[in-house]
CSV table of C-alpha atoms in Angstrom, one decimal:
chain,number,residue,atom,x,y,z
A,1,UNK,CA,226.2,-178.2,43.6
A,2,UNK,CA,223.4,-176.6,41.5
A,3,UNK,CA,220.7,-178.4,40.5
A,4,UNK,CA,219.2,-177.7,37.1
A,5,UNK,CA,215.5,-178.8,37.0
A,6,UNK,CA,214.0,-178.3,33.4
A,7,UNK,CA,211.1,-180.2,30.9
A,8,UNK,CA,212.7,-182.0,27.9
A,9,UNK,CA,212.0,-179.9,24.6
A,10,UNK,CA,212.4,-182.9,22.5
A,11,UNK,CA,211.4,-186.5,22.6
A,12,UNK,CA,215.0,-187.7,22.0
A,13,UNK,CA,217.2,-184.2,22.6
A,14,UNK,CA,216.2,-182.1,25.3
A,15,UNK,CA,217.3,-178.5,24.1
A,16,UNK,CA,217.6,-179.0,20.1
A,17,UNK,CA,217.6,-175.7,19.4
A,18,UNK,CA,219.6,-174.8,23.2
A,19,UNK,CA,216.9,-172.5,24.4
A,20,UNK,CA,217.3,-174.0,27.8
A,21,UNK,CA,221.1,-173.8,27.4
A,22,UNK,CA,221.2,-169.9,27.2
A,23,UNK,CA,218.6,-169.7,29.8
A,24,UNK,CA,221.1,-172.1,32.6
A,25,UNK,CA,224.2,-170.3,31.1
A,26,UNK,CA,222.4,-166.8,32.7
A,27,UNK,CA,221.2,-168.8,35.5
A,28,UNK,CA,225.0,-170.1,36.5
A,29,UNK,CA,226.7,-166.0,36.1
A,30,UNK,CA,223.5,-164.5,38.5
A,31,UNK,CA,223.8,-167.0,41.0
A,32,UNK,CA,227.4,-166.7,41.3
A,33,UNK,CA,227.8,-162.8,41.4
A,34,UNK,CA,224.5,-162.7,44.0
A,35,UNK,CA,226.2,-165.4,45.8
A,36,UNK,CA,229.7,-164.9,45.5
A,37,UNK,CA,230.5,-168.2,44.4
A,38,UNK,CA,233.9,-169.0,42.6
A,39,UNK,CA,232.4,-170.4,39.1
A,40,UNK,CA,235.6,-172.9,38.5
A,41,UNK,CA,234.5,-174.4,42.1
A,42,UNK,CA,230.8,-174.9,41.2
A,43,UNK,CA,229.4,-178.1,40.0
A,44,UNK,CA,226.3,-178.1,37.7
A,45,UNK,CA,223.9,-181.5,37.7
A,46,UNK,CA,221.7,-181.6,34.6
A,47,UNK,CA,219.7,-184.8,33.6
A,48,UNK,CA,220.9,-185.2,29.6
A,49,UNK,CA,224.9,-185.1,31.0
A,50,UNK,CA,224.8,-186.4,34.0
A,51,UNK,CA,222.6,-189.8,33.6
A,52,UNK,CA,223.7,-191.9,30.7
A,53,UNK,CA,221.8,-192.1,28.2
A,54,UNK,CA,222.6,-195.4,25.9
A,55,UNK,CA,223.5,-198.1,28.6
A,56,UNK,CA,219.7,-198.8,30.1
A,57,UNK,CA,220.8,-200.3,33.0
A,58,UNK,CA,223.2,-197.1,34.3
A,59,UNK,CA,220.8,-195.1,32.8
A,60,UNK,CA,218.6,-196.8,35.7
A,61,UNK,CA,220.8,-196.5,38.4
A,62,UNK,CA,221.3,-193.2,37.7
A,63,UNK,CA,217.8,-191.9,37.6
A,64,UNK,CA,217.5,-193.7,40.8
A,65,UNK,CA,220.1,-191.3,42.2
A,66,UNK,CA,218.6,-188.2,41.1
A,67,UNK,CA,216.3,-187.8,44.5
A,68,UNK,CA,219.5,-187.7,46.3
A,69,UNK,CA,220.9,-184.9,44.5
A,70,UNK,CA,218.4,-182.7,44.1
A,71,UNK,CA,217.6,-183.2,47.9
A,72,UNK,CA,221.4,-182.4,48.4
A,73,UNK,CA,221.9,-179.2,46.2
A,74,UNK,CA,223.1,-176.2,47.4
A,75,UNK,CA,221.2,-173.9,44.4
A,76,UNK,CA,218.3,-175.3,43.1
A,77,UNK,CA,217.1,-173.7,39.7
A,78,UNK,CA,213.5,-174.6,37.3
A,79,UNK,CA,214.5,-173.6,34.1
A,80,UNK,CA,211.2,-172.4,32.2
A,81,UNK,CA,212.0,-170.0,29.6
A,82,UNK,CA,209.2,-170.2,26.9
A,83,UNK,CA,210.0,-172.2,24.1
A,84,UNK,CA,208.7,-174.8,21.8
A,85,UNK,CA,208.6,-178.2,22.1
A,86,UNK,CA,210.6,-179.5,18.8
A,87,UNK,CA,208.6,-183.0,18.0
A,88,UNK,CA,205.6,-181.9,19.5
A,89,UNK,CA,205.2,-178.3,18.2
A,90,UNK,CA,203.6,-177.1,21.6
A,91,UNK,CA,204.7,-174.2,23.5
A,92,UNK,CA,206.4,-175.1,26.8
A,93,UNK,CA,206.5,-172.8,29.8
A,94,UNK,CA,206.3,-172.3,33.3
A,95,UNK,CA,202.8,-174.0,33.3
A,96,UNK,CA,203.9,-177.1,31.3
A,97,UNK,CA,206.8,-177.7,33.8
A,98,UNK,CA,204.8,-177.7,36.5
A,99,UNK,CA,202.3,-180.1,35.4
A,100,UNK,CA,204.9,-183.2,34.8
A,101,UNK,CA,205.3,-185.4,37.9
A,102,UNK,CA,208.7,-185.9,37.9
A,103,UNK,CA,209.6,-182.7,37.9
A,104,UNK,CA,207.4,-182.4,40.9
A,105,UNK,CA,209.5,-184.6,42.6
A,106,UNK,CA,212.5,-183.0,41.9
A,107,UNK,CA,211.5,-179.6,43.4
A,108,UNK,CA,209.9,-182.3,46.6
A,109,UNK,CA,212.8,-183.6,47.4
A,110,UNK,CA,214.7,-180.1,47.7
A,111,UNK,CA,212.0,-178.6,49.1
A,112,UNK,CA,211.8,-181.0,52.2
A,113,UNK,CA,215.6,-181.6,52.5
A,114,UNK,CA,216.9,-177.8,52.6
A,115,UNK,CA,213.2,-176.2,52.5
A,116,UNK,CA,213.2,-173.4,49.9
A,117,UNK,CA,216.5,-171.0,50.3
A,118,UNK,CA,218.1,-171.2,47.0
A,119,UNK,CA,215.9,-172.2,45.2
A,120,UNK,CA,215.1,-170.7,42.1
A,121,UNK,CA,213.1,-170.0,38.6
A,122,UNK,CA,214.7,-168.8,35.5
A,123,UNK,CA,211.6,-167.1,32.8
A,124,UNK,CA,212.9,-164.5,31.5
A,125,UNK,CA,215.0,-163.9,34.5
A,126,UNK,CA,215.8,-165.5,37.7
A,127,UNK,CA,213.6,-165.2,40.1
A,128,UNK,CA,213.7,-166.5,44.0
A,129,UNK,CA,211.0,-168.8,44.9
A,130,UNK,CA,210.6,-168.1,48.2
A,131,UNK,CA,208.9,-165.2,46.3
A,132,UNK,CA,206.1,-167.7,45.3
A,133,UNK,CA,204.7,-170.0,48.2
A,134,UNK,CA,201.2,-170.6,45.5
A,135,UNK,CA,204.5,-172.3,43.4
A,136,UNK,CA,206.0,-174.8,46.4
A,137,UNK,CA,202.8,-175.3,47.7
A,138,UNK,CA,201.8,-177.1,44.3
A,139,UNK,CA,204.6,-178.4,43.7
A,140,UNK,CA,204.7,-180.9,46.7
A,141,UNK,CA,201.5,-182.2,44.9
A,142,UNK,CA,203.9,-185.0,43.3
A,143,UNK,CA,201.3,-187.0,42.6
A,144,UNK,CA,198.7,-184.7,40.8
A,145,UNK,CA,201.1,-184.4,38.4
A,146,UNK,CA,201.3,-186.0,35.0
A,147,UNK,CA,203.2,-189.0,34.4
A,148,UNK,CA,203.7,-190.5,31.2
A,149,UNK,CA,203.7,-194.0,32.8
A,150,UNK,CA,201.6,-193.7,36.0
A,151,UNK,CA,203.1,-196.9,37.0
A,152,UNK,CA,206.2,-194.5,38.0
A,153,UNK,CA,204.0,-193.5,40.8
A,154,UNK,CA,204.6,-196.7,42.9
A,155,UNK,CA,208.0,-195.9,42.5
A,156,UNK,CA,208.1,-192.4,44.4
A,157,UNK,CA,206.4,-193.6,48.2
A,158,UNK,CA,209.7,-194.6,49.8
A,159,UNK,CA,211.7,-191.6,48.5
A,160,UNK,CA,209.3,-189.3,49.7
A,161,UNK,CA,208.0,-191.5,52.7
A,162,UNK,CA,211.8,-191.1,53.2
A,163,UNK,CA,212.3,-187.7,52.7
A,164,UNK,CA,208.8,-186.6,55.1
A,165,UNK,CA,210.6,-188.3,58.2
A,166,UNK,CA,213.2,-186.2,58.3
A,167,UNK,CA,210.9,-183.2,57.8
A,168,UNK,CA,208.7,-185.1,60.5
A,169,UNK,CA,211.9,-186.1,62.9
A,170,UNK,CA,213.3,-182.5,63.1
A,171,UNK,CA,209.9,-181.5,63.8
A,172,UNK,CA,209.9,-183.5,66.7
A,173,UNK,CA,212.9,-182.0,67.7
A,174,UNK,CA,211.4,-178.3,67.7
A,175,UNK,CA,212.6,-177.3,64.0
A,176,UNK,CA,208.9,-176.0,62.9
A,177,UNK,CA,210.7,-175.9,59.1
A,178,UNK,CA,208.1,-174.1,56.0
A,179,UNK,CA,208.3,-177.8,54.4
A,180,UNK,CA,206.4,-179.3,57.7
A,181,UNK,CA,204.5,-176.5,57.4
A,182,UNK,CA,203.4,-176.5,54.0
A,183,UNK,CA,203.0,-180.1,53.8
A,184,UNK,CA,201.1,-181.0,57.1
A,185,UNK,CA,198.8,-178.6,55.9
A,186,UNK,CA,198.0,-180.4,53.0
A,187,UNK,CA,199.0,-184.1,53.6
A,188,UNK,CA,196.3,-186.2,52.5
A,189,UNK,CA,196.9,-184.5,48.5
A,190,UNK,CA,200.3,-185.2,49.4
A,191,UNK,CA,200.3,-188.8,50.7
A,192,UNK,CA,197.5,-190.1,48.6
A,193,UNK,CA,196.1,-193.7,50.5
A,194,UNK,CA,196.2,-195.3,47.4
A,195,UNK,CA,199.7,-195.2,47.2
A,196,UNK,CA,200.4,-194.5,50.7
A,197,UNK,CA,197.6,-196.9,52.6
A,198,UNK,CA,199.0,-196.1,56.3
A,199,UNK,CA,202.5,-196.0,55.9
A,200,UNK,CA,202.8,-191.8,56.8
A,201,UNK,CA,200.7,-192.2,60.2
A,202,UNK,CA,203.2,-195.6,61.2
A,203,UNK,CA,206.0,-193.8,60.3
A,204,UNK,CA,205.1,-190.7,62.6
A,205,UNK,CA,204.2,-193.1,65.1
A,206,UNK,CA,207.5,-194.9,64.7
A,207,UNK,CA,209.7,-191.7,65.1
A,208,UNK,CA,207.9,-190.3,68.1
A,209,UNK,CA,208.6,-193.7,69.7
A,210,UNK,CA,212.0,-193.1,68.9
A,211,UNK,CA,212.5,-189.1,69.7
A,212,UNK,CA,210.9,-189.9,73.5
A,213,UNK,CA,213.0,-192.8,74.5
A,214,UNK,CA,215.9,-190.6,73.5
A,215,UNK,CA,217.3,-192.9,70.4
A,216,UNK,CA,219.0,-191.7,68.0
A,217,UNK,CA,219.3,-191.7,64.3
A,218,UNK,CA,222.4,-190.2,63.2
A,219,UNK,CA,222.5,-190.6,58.9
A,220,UNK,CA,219.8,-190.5,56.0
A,221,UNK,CA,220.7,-194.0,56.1
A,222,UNK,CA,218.9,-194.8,59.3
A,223,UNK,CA,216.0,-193.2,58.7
A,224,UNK,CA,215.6,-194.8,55.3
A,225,UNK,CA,217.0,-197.8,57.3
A,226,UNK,CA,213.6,-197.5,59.8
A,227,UNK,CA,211.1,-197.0,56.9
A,228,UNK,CA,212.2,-200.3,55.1
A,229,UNK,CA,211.7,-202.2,58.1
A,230,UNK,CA,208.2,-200.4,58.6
A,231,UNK,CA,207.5,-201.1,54.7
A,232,UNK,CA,208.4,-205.4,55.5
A,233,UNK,CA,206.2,-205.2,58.9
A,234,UNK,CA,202.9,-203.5,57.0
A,235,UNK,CA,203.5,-204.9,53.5
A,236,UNK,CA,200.2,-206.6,53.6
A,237,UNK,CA,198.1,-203.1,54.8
A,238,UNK,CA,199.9,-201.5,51.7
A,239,UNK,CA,197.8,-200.6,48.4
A,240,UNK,CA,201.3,-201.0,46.6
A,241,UNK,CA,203.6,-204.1,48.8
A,242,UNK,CA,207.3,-203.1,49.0
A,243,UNK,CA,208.9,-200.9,46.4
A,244,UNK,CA,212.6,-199.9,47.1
A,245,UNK,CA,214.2,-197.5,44.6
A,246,UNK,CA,216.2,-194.9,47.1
C-alpha cells in the first residue's frame, strides 16, 4: 500500500487543475524502480477516491479508517509540489501542508507505527524523509496544527493515545525505535493536558504492569482494547470524557 498524503487545492475538488496528480503519477514510477516494486501489484490510498464523498455517513466511517491506513502503509508519500489553491488564490507548498492538523496526523500515525523508512516528500522531486528529522519532529506536533474545526481535536486522543502504546510497549520490550525517541523527547507538545489530562502517564503505568507480570498483548486490538478500559476508569480526571473514533 502507498499512502498519498496531500492538502486539498480546492474547497470542493482537491486537484482542479491535477497539479498534485502529475506530482503522485512521478511519485508511484520512482518508488517502484528504487524499490523494485511490480506497479500492477501496488495499491495507492488517496483521500478524494478512497473515502466517499456524497453518502455523509460512509464518508464518516471512512475518515475514521484513515489512521489505520496510514499507520499500515508500506510507502508513505506528502505530496507538496507548489501550486495554487483554486478558490482561495493562495499559493500552497511544503509550508502550508505542514501547518494543517490533520495532515499532522496522518504523517503521526505512520511515523509511530513503522517509524520513518519509506516515507517520503515529493516538491519538485522525491525526497526521503529520513533526510529531514527538523520535518518528523514537527510533524508529531498534531495538535499545533491548524484545524478548521478545533473541535476535531477531541477526536484524535485515542488514536494517538493508541498509537504511543505501541511505541511505549515495544519500548518496554528493548525496541529503543526514532518515534520513542523523537516523541519522549518532546511529549508534553505532543500530549497537550488539555486534551490529554493524565491519560499518557496511566497508560505507561498500565503497560509496565503488564510487560513485568509477563502478559501479553498479542493485536492492535488489545492494546486499543486496554486504553478503552483506562479511558471508562479515569473518565472523570479527563479534560475531554470518553471519545472513541478508532
Amino acid at each position: 500500500i502507498l499512502f498519498i498524503s496531500h492538502q486539498w487545492l480546492g474547497l470542493k475538488f482537491p486537484d482542479k487543475n491535477g497539479d498534485h496528480y502529475n506530482a503522485i503519477c512521478r511519485s508511484i514510477i520512482d518508488i517502484c524502480n528504487r524499490k523494485e516494486v511490480d506497479m500492477s501489484k501496488l495499491w495507492v490510498w488517496v483521500d478524494y477516491t478512497c473515502i466517499p464523498q456524497r453518502n455523509r455517513t460512509m464518508k464518516f466511517a471512512a475518515i475514521n479508517s484513515l489512521p489505520i491506513y496510514a499507520s499500515v502503509s508500506t510507502f508513505f508519500v506528502i505530496v507538496t509540489p507548489e501550486a495554487m489553491h483554486a478558490d482561495l488564490q493562495k499559493l500552497c507548498n511544503a509550508a502550508t501542508y505542514q501547518k494543517r492538523g490533520w495532515c499532522r496526523l496522518e504523517q503521526m500515525c505512520r511515523f509511530m507505527k513503522s517509524g520513518v523508512d519509506n516515507m517520503y516528500i515529493f516538491t519538485d522531486h522525491l525526497k526521503e524523509l529520513t533526510e529531514d528529522r527538523d520535518w518528523y519532529s514537527e510533524s508529531v506536533r498534531v495538535f499545533d496544527g491548524e484545524f478548521t474545526d478545533p473541535n476535531d481535536k477531541n477526536y484524535l486522543v485515542d488514536i494517538l493515545i493508541s498509537l504511543w502504546c505501541h511505541v511505549y510497549r515495544n519500548y518496554e520490550n528493548g525496541v529503543n525505535s526514532l518515534s520513542y525517541q523523537v516523541i519522549s523527547a518532546d511529549k508534553d507538545a505532543i500530549f497537550p493536558k488539555q486534551y490529554f489530562g493524565e491519560l499518557v502517564e496511566y497508560a505507561e503505568e498500565h503497560f509496565t504492569t503488564i510487560i513485568q507480570d509477563n502478559e501479553e498483548m498479542k493485536t492492535a486490538a488489545d492494546s486499543f482494547n486496554a486504553i478503552k478500559s483506562l479511558r471508562e476508569e479515569h473518565a472523570d480526571e479527563s479534560p475531554r470524557g470518553r471519545v472513541f473514533m478508532l
